[in-house]
């Protein structure tokens, strides 16, 4: 069989490594920066959370379903190539979504060296000038302030027609002024570039940048209580025409894009594994994930560097970030060419089609698997808050996209560096201990993120990703493979990675956006930290109450077999393997 050219394992592994590398670069061009782009469109945290939650939900259930259909009808290569070809065009649909702020482009590229003006801290009350047409002789709204000055919500006094920033706002967050007009501080809904109220007309603009988060405070001027109520109503009701248009176009584009992209990874993994299984070479499958992490690290840093240097000169319209989508489409075209030679098995093994149902019954019937599934679900919910909003947190503190790309690459490279110590770590700490260590490190990271004080301060915490992501993932996978019944290791692992982790990420995205709107990013990370620590204590305490596993000491049985020199025994009652299997079944 090995002489047949269709079973050229070395060539198949070489193509698979290249495919994983290119797909890693492709994913990292957009995925880490996607929520940052949605923020540039002018969408607030709740709507970004809804978009990302929908994306995770589609990936969790649509991907496995398409992989099942592709395997059943032997159309894996068609699905691989169709997914890559469709994602080339589908990713560009999001570029066509109009931003809420039409002047966003000029505001972002006219800054020094093309840097994007920093946004105000999440949850802070936003202040700025608000001009309206006031009938002659009408009383001034800011009656308690001296003429030409304003003092409200922590805003200092200044010359006529100007407003000073609160000290909590980052440098460079310039607030415009209207010369000759009365001014007052105003907490506004940040997803619109204009504010309109009954009997008052005016405009609000901060550095030409769409403001991303709903202001947490409602400290307004004397007559401005109406603006706080109206701002929250607009946030929750999508009453703004521009906001509604931008949101639903973004939602449609992302759903269509994810429907095309979601099946790719699982179809490729299943095809390669079954190809290697046909020639008994599945042991060489386990190291391929390293190539994808290398590609993702390269793509995140490289795309961020290119976007920072070329975007303002190459892209004249639209918000910052569109160059990421062009890079994604270009690399997807390269991945499409590689997929032509991707190994797809021609032998068809007969396997039951109800493995997903059987895997679910295993989880429900084993308390250890049930506890592990709940743990993975919570991990997905917590990590989604980092994936969705950490770059917002960094951007508010003046970080560039290059630093953001380097920060996520640091975590991925840390996983690769720590991987050689995987077996030692699992042996010394056990699987349960490693899961506990990973949960503790993840909780520590979230707490650290809540108190970031500068753009570079995130980098030390990213080194913990080697444990909070890498070691935690290894421990979960090892536990699943150990607890799974024979032949159910891969279906069970796919269910944990897809359904449980993806479902948790979806729920975390939905809830996280509204927590950010109601409180702040810092409160979200603190809440996730407390939740993980409470679950860690519960996880470890419940593990102690579960019945101990019955382990078979095969070495002692072999010694007994070697000392038994009599071949006259009748039946199989003295067969050590049969006895061991019976003991395991009865235990």
Coordinates of C-alpha atoms in Angstrom, one line a residue:
X1 CA 0.0 0.0 0.0
X2 CA 2.9 2.4 0.8
X3 CA 4.3 2.0 -2.7
X4 CA 1.1 3.5 -4.1
X5 CA 1.8 7.2 -4.9
X6 CA -1.6 8.2 -3.3
X7 CA -0.1 7.2 0.1
X8 CA 3.0 9.4 -0.1
X9 CA 3.0 10.2 3.6
X10 CA 6.0 12.6 3.6
X11 CA 4.5 14.7 0.8
X12 CA 1.1 14.7 2.5
X13 CA 2.6 15.9 5.7
X14 CA 4.6 18.6 3.9
X15 CA 1.5 19.9 2.2
X16 CA -0.5 19.8 5.5
X17 CA 2.2 21.8 7.3
X18 CA 2.2 24.4 4.5
X19 CA -1.6 24.5 4.6
X20 CA -1.7 25.0 8.4
X21 CA 0.9 27.7 8.2
X22 CA -0.9 29.6 5.4
X23 CA -4.3 29.2 7.2
X24 CA -2.7 30.5 10.4
X25 CA -1.5 33.6 8.6
X26 CA -4.9 34.0 7.0
X27 CA -6.8 33.8 10.3
X28 CA -4.5 36.2 12.1
X29 CA -4.9 38.8 9.5
X30 CA -8.4 39.7 10.7
X31 CA -9.6 37.6 13.6
X32 CA -7.6 39.4 16.4
X33 CA -8.4 42.8 15.0
X34 CA -12.1 42.2 14.1
X35 CA -13.7 43.8 17.1
X36 CA -11.4 46.7 16.8
X37 CA -12.7 47.3 13.2
X38 CA -16.3 47.0 14.4
X39 CA -15.5 49.7 16.9
X40 CA -14.2 51.8 14.1
X41 CA -17.5 51.4 12.4
X42 CA -19.1 53.1 15.4
X43 CA -20.7 50.0 17.0
X44 CA -20.9 50.0 20.8
X45 CA -19.9 47.1 23.0
X46 CA -23.3 45.3 23.2
X47 CA -23.7 45.2 19.4
X48 CA -20.1 44.0 18.9
X49 CA -20.8 41.3 21.6
X50 CA -23.9 40.2 19.6
X51 CA -22.0 40.0 16.4
X52 CA -19.1 38.0 17.9
X53 CA -21.5 35.8 19.9
X54 CA -23.4 34.9 16.6
X55 CA -20.0 34.2 14.9
X56 CA -19.0 31.7 17.7
X57 CA -22.4 30.1 17.7
X58 CA -22.3 29.4 14.0
X59 CA -18.8 28.0 14.2
X60 CA -19.8 25.7 17.1
X61 CA -22.6 24.0 15.4
X62 CA -22.5 24.7 11.6
X63 CA -18.9 23.6 11.2
X64 CA -19.3 20.0 12.6
X65 CA -22.6 19.6 10.6
X66 CA -20.9 20.5 7.4
X67 CA -18.0 18.2 8.2
X68 CA -20.4 15.4 8.7
X69 CA -22.1 16.0 5.3
X70 CA -18.8 16.3 3.5
X71 CA -17.7 13.0 4.9
X72 CA -21.0 11.3 4.2
X73 CA -21.0 12.3 0.5
X74 CA -17.3 12.2 -0.1
X75 CA -17.1 15.9 -0.9
X76 CA -14.3 17.0 1.4
X77 CA -12.1 18.6 -1.2
X78 CA -15.0 20.4 -2.8
X79 CA -15.9 21.8 0.6
X80 CA -12.4 22.8 1.3
X81 CA -11.9 24.7 -1.9
X82 CA -15.4 26.1 -1.8
X83 CA -14.9 27.4 1.7
X84 CA -11.7 29.1 0.8
X85 CA -13.0 30.6 -2.5
X86 CA -16.2 31.9 -0.8
X87 CA -14.3 33.5 2.1
X88 CA -12.2 35.5 -0.4
X89 CA -15.3 37.5 -1.4
X90 CA -17.4 37.2 1.8
X91 CA -14.7 38.8 3.9
X92 CA -14.8 41.9 1.7
X93 CA -18.5 42.4 2.3
X94 CA -17.7 43.9 5.7
X95 CA -15.5 46.5 4.1
X96 CA -18.6 47.8 2.3
X97 CA -20.5 48.5 5.5
X98 CA -20.7 52.3 5.9
X99 CA -19.3 53.6 9.3
X100 CA -21.5 55.8 11.4
X101 CA -19.0 58.7 11.3
X102 CA -18.5 59.7 7.7
X103 CA -15.5 61.8 8.6
X104 CA -13.8 58.9 10.4
X105 CA -11.2 58.4 7.7
X106 CA -9.8 61.9 7.6
X107 CA -9.7 62.1 11.4
X108 CA -7.7 58.9 11.7
X109 CA -5.2 59.5 9.0
X110 CA -4.6 63.2 9.6
X111 CA -3.3 62.5 13.0
X112 CA 0.5 62.5 13.5
X113 CA 2.1 59.7 11.5
X114 CA -1.3 58.2 10.7
X115 CA -2.0 57.2 14.3
X116 CA -5.6 56.8 15.3
X117 CA -6.7 59.2 18.1
X118 CA -7.1 57.4 21.3
X119 CA -10.6 56.9 22.6
X120 CA -11.8 57.8 26.1
X121 CA -11.6 55.2 28.8
X122 CA -14.4 52.7 28.7
X123 CA -17.3 53.7 31.0
X124 CA -16.1 57.3 31.4
X125 CA -18.5 60.1 30.9
X126 CA -17.8 61.7 27.5
X127 CA -17.6 65.5 27.4
X128 CA -17.6 67.9 24.5
X129 CA -19.1 71.0 23.1
X130 CA -22.7 71.1 22.2
X131 CA -24.1 74.0 20.2
X132 CA -27.8 74.7 19.7
X133 CA -29.9 77.4 18.3
X134 CA -31.2 79.3 21.2
X135 CA -34.0 81.8 20.8
X136 CA -33.0 85.4 21.8
X137 CA -33.6 86.0 25.5
X138 CA -34.0 82.4 26.4
X139 CA -32.3 81.4 29.7
X140 CA -28.9 79.8 29.4
X141 CA -28.9 76.0 30.2
X142 CA -25.6 76.4 32.0
X143 CA -27.0 79.1 34.3
X144 CA -24.8 78.1 37.2
X145 CA -21.6 78.7 35.3
X146 CA -20.1 82.0 34.5
X147 CA -20.5 83.4 31.0
X148 CA -18.4 81.6 28.4
X149 CA -17.3 78.9 30.8
X150 CA -18.5 75.5 31.8
X151 CA -18.0 73.4 34.9
X152 CA -19.7 70.0 35.1
X153 CA -18.8 66.3 35.4
X154 CA -15.2 66.9 36.2
X155 CA -14.6 69.3 33.3
X156 CA -12.5 72.3 34.2
X157 CA -13.2 75.9 33.3
X158 CA -11.8 77.4 30.2
X159 CA -12.1 80.2 27.7
X160 CA -15.3 80.8 25.9
X161 CA -16.2 78.2 23.3
X162 CA -13.9 75.5 24.7
X163 CA -14.1 72.5 27.0
X164 CA -11.2 71.0 28.9
X165 CA -10.8 67.3 29.2
X166 CA -11.0 65.4 32.5
X167 CA -7.7 64.2 33.7
X168 CA -8.7 60.6 33.2
X169 CA -8.9 61.0 29.4
X170 CA -5.7 60.0 27.5
X171 CA -3.6 62.6 25.9
X172 CA -4.5 63.5 22.4
X173 CA -8.3 63.0 23.0
X174 CA -9.1 66.5 21.6
X175 CA -12.5 67.9 22.1
X176 CA -13.8 70.2 19.5
X177 CA -15.2 73.6 20.1
X178 CA -17.8 75.9 18.6
X179 CA -16.6 79.5 18.6
X180 CA -19.2 82.0 19.8
X181 CA -21.6 79.3 21.0
X182 CA -22.5 78.4 24.6
X183 CA -21.0 75.1 25.7
X184 CA -21.8 72.5 28.3
X185 CA -20.6 69.0 29.2
X186 CA -22.7 66.2 27.9
X187 CA -22.8 62.4 28.4
X188 CA -23.8 61.1 25.0
X189 CA -24.5 57.7 23.5
X190 CA -21.2 56.9 21.8
X191 CA -22.3 55.0 18.8
X192 CA -23.7 58.0 17.0
X193 CA -21.7 61.0 15.8
X194 CA -24.6 63.3 16.4
X195 CA -27.0 64.0 19.2
X196 CA -30.5 65.2 18.7
X197 CA -33.1 66.2 21.3
X198 CA -36.5 67.7 21.3
X199 CA -36.4 71.5 20.7
X200 CA -32.6 71.4 20.6
X201 CA -30.5 70.7 17.6
X202 CA -26.8 70.3 17.6
X203 CA -23.8 68.1 16.8
X204 CA -21.3 66.3 18.9
X205 CA -17.9 65.2 17.5
X206 CA -14.7 64.1 19.2
X207 CA -11.7 64.2 17.0
X208 CA -13.7 62.8 14.1
X209 CA -13.7 59.4 15.7
X210 CA -16.8 57.3 16.4
X211 CA -17.0 56.7 20.1
X212 CA -17.2 53.0 20.9
X213 CA -18.6 52.5 24.4
X214 CA -21.6 53.7 26.2
X215 CA -20.7 56.2 28.8
X216 CA -20.9 54.7 32.2
X217 CA -21.6 58.0 34.0
X218 CA -24.5 60.2 33.4
X219 CA -23.1 63.4 35.1
X220 CA -24.8 66.0 32.9
X221 CA -25.3 69.7 32.9
X222 CA -28.4 71.1 34.5
X223 CA -30.8 70.6 31.6
X224 CA -29.2 67.5 30.2
X225 CA -31.1 64.7 32.1
X226 CA -33.0 64.1 28.8
X227 CA -29.9 63.3 27.0
X228 CA -28.9 60.5 29.4
X229 CA -32.3 58.8 29.1
X230 CA -32.4 59.3 25.4
X231 CA -28.9 57.9 25.0
X232 CA -29.7 54.7 26.9
X233 CA -32.9 54.4 24.9
X234 CA -31.1 54.6 21.7
X235 CA -28.5 52.1 22.9
X236 CA -31.1 49.5 23.8
X237 CA -33.6 50.2 21.0
X238 CA -31.4 50.8 17.9
X239 CA -33.6 53.8 17.2
X240 CA -30.9 55.6 15.2
X241 CA -31.3 55.0 11.5
X242 CA -27.6 54.9 10.8
X243 CA -26.8 52.6 13.7
X244 CA -29.6 50.2 12.7
X245 CA -28.3 50.2 9.1
X246 CA -24.7 49.6 10.1
X247 CA -25.5 46.9 12.7
X248 CA -27.7 44.8 10.4
X249 CA -25.3 45.1 7.5
X250 CA -22.5 44.0 9.7
X251 CA -24.6 41.1 11.1
X252 CA -25.5 39.9 7.6
X253 CA -22.0 40.1 6.3
X254 CA -20.5 38.2 9.3
X255 CA -23.1 35.5 9.3
X256 CA -22.6 34.9 5.5
X257 CA -18.8 34.9 6.0
X258 CA -18.8 32.5 9.0
X259 CA -21.2 30.1 7.2
X260 CA -18.5 29.8 4.5
X261 CA -15.5 29.7 6.8
X262 CA -16.6 27.6 9.8
X263 CA -16.4 24.1 8.2
X264 CA -12.8 24.6 6.9
X265 CA -10.8 23.6 10.0
X266 CA -12.7 20.5 11.0
X267 CA -12.9 19.2 7.5
X268 CA -9.2 19.6 7.0
X269 CA -8.3 18.0 10.3
X270 CA -10.6 15.0 9.7
X271 CA -9.3 14.5 6.2
X272 CA -5.7 14.5 7.2
X273 CA -6.3 12.3 10.2
X274 CA -8.1 9.7 8.3
X275 CA -5.5 9.8 5.5
X276 CA -2.8 9.1 8.0
X277 CA -5.0 6.5 9.7
X278 CA -5.2 4.5 6.5
X279 CA -1.4 4.0 6.6
X280 CA -1.1 3.8 10.4
X281 CA 0.8 7.1 10.7
X282 CA -1.6 9.0 13.1
X283 CA 1.3 9.6 15.5
X284 CA 2.7 12.2 13.1
X285 CA -0.6 14.1 13.2
X286 CA -0.2 15.6 16.7
X287 CA 2.6 18.1 15.9
X288 CA 0.8 19.9 13.1
X289 CA -0.9 22.5 15.4
X290 CA 2.6 24.1 15.9
X291 CA 2.6 25.2 12.3
X292 CA -0.7 26.9 12.6
X293 CA 0.5 28.8 15.7
X294 CA 3.6 29.9 13.8
X295 CA 1.5 31.1 11.0
X296 CA -0.8 33.0 13.3
X297 CA 2.1 34.7 15.1
X298 CA 3.6 35.7 11.7
X299 CA 0.2 36.9 10.4
X300 CA -0.7 39.0 13.4
X301 CA 2.6 40.9 13.6
X302 CA 3.1 41.1 9.8
X303 CA -0.4 42.3 9.0
X304 CA -0.3 44.9 11.8
X305 CA 3.0 46.3 10.6
X306 CA 1.8 46.5 7.0
X307 CA -1.5 48.1 8.0
X308 CA 0.3 50.7 10.1
X309 CA 2.6 51.7 7.3
X310 CA 0.5 51.5 4.2
X311 CA -3.2 51.9 5.1
X312 CA -3.4 55.7 5.1
X313 CA -1.7 55.9 1.7
X314 CA -3.5 53.0 0.0
X315 CA -7.0 53.3 1.4
X316 CA -8.6 56.7 1.1
X317 CA -12.1 55.9 2.2
X318 CA -13.6 54.0 5.1
X319 CA -12.4 53.3 8.7
X320 CA -9.0 52.1 9.6
X321 CA -8.6 48.3 9.4
X322 CA -9.8 47.6 5.9
X323 CA -6.4 46.6 4.8
X324 CA -6.7 43.5 7.1
X325 CA -9.5 42.2 5.0
X326 CA -7.6 42.7 1.8
X327 CA -4.7 40.8 3.3
X328 CA -7.1 38.0 4.4
X329 CA -8.5 37.7 0.9
X330 CA -5.0 37.5 -0.6
X331 CA -3.8 34.8 1.8
X332 CA -7.1 32.9 1.3
X333 CA -6.3 32.8 -2.4
X334 CA -2.9 31.3 -1.6
X335 CA -4.5 28.7 0.7
X336 CA -6.9 27.8 -2.1
X337 CA -3.9 26.9 -4.3
X338 CA -2.4 24.8 -1.5
X339 CA -5.7 23.0 -0.9
X340 CA -5.5 21.5 -4.4
X341 CA -2.8 19.2 -3.2
X342 CA -4.2 18.7 0.4
X343 CA -4.4 15.0 1.3
X344 CA -7.9 13.6 1.3
X345 CA -8.4 9.9 1.9
X346 CA -9.8 7.7 -0.8
X347 CA -10.5 4.7 1.5
X348 CA -13.8 4.8 3.2
X349 CA -14.0 3.4 6.7
X350 CA -17.4 2.3 7.9
X351 CA -18.2 4.2 11.1
X352 CA -21.4 4.8 13.0
X353 CA -23.1 8.1 12.1
X354 CA -24.4 8.6 15.7
X355 CA -21.0 9.3 17.3
X356 CA -22.1 12.9 18.3
X357 CA -25.1 11.5 20.2
X358 CA -22.9 8.8 21.8
X359 CA -20.3 11.4 22.8
X360 CA -23.1 13.5 24.4
X361 CA -24.4 10.4 26.3
X362 CA -20.8 9.8 27.6
X363 CA -20.6 13.3 28.9
X364 CA -24.0 13.0 30.6
X365 CA -23.2 9.6 32.1
X366 CA -19.7 10.3 33.5
X367 CA -19.6 13.0 36.3
X368 CA -15.9 13.7 35.5
X369 CA -16.7 14.5 31.9
X370 CA -19.7 16.5 33.0
X371 CA -17.5 18.6 35.3
X372 CA -14.9 19.0 32.6
X373 CA -17.5 20.1 30.1
X374 CA -18.8 22.8 32.4
X375 CA -15.2 23.9 33.0
X376 CA -14.5 24.2 29.3
X377 CA -17.8 26.1 28.8
X378 CA -16.7 28.7 31.4
X379 CA -13.2 28.9 30.0
X380 CA -14.7 29.7 26.6
X381 CA -16.9 32.4 28.2
X382 CA -14.0 34.0 30.0
X383 CA -11.5 33.9 27.1
X384 CA -14.1 35.5 24.8
X385 CA -14.0 38.7 26.8
X386 CA -10.3 38.9 26.2
X387 CA -10.6 38.2 22.5
X388 CA -13.4 40.7 22.1
X389 CA -12.3 43.6 24.2
X390 CA -8.7 43.5 25.2
X391 CA -7.6 45.4 22.1
X392 CA -10.2 48.1 23.0
X393 CA -8.5 48.3 26.4
X394 CA -5.1 48.6 24.8
X395 CA -6.3 51.2 22.3
X396 CA -7.7 53.4 25.0
X397 CA -4.2 53.5 26.5
X398 CA -2.5 54.5 23.3
X399 CA -1.4 51.1 21.9
X400 CA -0.6 50.7 18.2
X401 CA -1.8 47.7 16.2
X402 CA 1.7 46.4 16.0
X403 CA 1.9 46.1 19.8
X404 CA -1.5 44.4 19.8
X405 CA -0.3 41.9 17.2
X406 CA 2.9 41.3 19.1
X407 CA 1.0 40.7 22.3
X408 CA -1.1 37.9 20.9
X409 CA 1.9 36.4 19.1
X410 CA 3.7 36.4 22.4
X411 CA 1.1 34.1 23.9
X412 CA 1.0 31.8 20.9
X413 CA 4.8 31.5 20.8
X414 CA 4.8 30.8 24.6
X415 CA 2.6 27.8 23.9
X416 CA 5.1 26.4 21.4
X417 CA 8.0 27.0 23.8
X418 CA 6.3 25.2 26.7
X419 CA 5.1 22.3 24.7
X420 CA 8.2 20.1 25.1
X421 CA 7.5 20.1 28.9
X422 CA 3.9 18.9 28.4
X423 CA 4.5 15.3 29.5
X424 CA 6.5 16.3 32.5
X425 CA 3.9 18.9 33.6
X426 CA 1.0 16.4 33.3
X427 CA 3.0 13.8 35.1
X428 CA 4.1 16.0 38.0
X429 CA 0.8 17.9 38.5
X430 CA -1.6 15.3 37.2
X431 CA -4.4 16.2 34.7
X432 CA -6.6 17.7 37.4
X433 CA -3.8 19.7 38.9
X434 CA -2.8 21.1 35.5
X435 CA -6.4 22.1 34.8
X436 CA -6.4 23.9 38.2
X437 CA -3.1 25.7 37.4
X438 CA -4.5 26.8 34.1
X439 CA -7.7 28.2 35.6
X440 CA -5.7 30.0 38.2
X441 CA -3.4 31.6 35.6
X442 CA -6.4 32.6 33.5
X443 CA -8.0 34.3 36.5
X444 CA -4.8 36.1 37.2
X445 CA -4.5 37.3 33.7
X446 CA -8.1 38.7 33.8
X447 CA -7.4 40.5 37.0
X448 CA -4.2 42.0 35.6
X449 CA -6.1 43.2 32.5
X450 CA -8.6 45.0 34.7
X451 CA -5.8 47.3 36.0
X452 CA -3.7 48.0 32.9
X453 CA -2.0 51.4 33.3
X454 CA -0.2 51.7 29.9
X455 CA -0.1 50.3 26.4
X456 CA 2.9 48.1 27.1
X457 CA 1.7 46.8 30.5
X458 CA -0.2 44.0 28.8
X459 CA 2.9 42.3 27.5
X460 CA 4.1 40.6 30.8
X461 CA 0.6 39.1 31.4
X462 CA 0.6 37.6 27.9
X463 CA 3.5 35.3 28.8
X464 CA 1.0 33.5 31.2
X465 CA -0.9 32.3 28.1
X466 CA 1.6 29.5 27.8
X467 CA -0.1 28.0 30.9
X468 CA -3.6 29.6 30.8
X469 CA -4.1 28.5 27.2
X470 CA -1.5 25.9 26.3
X471 CA -1.2 23.8 29.4
X472 CA -4.9 24.1 30.2
X473 CA -5.7 22.8 26.7
X474 CA -3.3 19.9 27.0
X475 CA -4.8 18.9 30.3
X476 CA -8.4 19.0 29.0
X477 CA -7.5 17.0 25.9
X478 CA -5.6 14.4 27.9
X479 CA -8.5 14.1 30.4
X480 CA -11.0 13.7 27.5
X481 CA -8.9 11.0 25.8
X482 CA -8.4 9.2 29.1
X483 CA -12.1 9.2 30.0
X484 CA -13.4 8.4 26.5
X485 CA -14.4 4.9 25.6
X486 CA -12.4 3.2 22.8
X487 CA -13.0 4.8 19.4
X488 CA -14.7 7.9 20.9
X489 CA -11.6 10.0 21.6
X490 CA -11.8 12.3 18.5
X491 CA -15.6 12.8 18.5
X492 CA -15.5 13.6 22.2
X493 CA -12.5 16.0 21.8
X494 CA -14.3 17.7 18.8
X495 CA -17.4 18.1 21.0
X496 CA -15.4 19.7 23.8
X497 CA -13.6 22.1 21.5
X498 CA -16.5 22.9 19.2
X499 CA -19.8 22.7 21.1
X500 CA -18.7 23.4 24.7
X501 CA -15.9 25.9 24.2
X502 CA -17.6 27.5 21.3
X503 CA -20.9 27.7 23.1
X504 CA -19.2 29.3 26.1
X505 CA -17.5 31.8 23.8
X506 CA -20.9 32.7 22.3
X507 CA -22.6 33.3 25.7
X508 CA -19.6 35.2 27.0
X509 CA -19.7 37.5 24.0
X510 CA -23.4 38.1 24.3
X511 CA -23.2 38.9 28.0
X512 CA -19.9 40.7 28.0
X513 CA -20.9 43.4 25.7
X514 CA -23.8 44.4 27.9
X515 CA -21.7 44.3 31.0
X516 CA -19.2 46.7 29.4
X517 CA -22.1 49.0 28.5
X518 CA -23.6 49.0 32.0
X519 CA -20.3 49.1 33.9
X520 CA -16.9 49.0 32.3
X521 CA -14.2 46.7 30.9
X522 CA -12.4 46.6 34.2
X523 CA -15.6 45.4 36.0
X524 CA -16.1 42.7 33.3
X525 CA -12.5 41.4 33.8
X526 CA -12.8 41.5 37.6
X527 CA -16.2 39.6 37.4
X528 CA -14.7 36.9 35.2
X529 CA -11.7 36.6 37.5
X530 CA -13.9 36.1 40.6
X531 CA -16.1 33.6 38.7
X532 CA -13.2 31.5 37.6
X533 CA -11.7 31.4 41.1
X534 CA -15.0 30.3 42.6
X535 CA -15.3 27.6 39.9
X536 CA -11.7 26.5 40.6
X537 CA -12.6 26.0 44.3
X538 CA -15.7 24.1 43.3
X539 CA -13.9 22.1 40.7
X540 CA -11.2 20.9 43.1
X541 CA -13.6 20.1 45.9
X542 CA -16.0 18.1 43.6
X543 CA -13.0 16.2 42.2
X544 CA -12.2 14.9 45.7
X545 CA -15.7 13.6 46.2
X546 CA -15.8 11.6 43.0
X547 CA -15.1 7.8 43.2
X548 CA -11.5 6.9 42.6
X549 CA -10.7 5.4 39.2
X550 CA -10.0 1.7 39.0
X551 CA -6.6 1.3 37.5
X552 CA -5.3 -2.0 36.1
X553 CA -1.7 -2.8 37.1
X554 CA -0.7 -4.7 34.0
X555 CA 3.0 -5.1 35.1
X556 CA 1.9 -7.2 38.1
X557 CA -0.3 -9.3 35.9
X558 CA 2.5 -9.9 33.6
X559 CA 4.7 -11.1 36.5
X560 CA 2.0 -13.5 37.6
X561 CA 1.7 -14.8 34.0
X562 CA 5.5 -15.3 33.8
X563 CA 5.6 -17.3 37.0
X564 CA 2.8 -19.5 35.9
X565 CA 4.5 -22.2 33.9
X566 CA 1.7 -24.6 33.7
X567 CA -0.1 -24.9 30.4
X568 CA -2.6 -27.4 31.6
X569 CA -5.1 -24.8 32.8
X570 CA -8.5 -25.3 31.3
X571 CA -10.7 -22.4 30.1
X572 CA -9.9 -18.8 30.3
X573 CA -10.4 -18.2 34.0
X574 CA -6.6 -17.9 34.5
X575 CA -6.1 -15.6 31.5
X576 CA -4.7 -12.4 33.0
X577 CA -6.2 -10.2 30.3
X578 CA -9.7 -11.6 30.7
X579 CA -9.4 -11.2 34.4
X580 CA -8.2 -7.7 34.1
X581 CA -11.0 -6.7 31.7
X582 CA -13.6 -8.3 34.0
X583 CA -12.2 -6.4 37.0
X584 CA -12.4 -3.1 35.0
X585 CA -15.9 -3.9 33.9
X586 CA -17.1 -4.8 37.4
X587 CA -15.4 -1.7 38.8

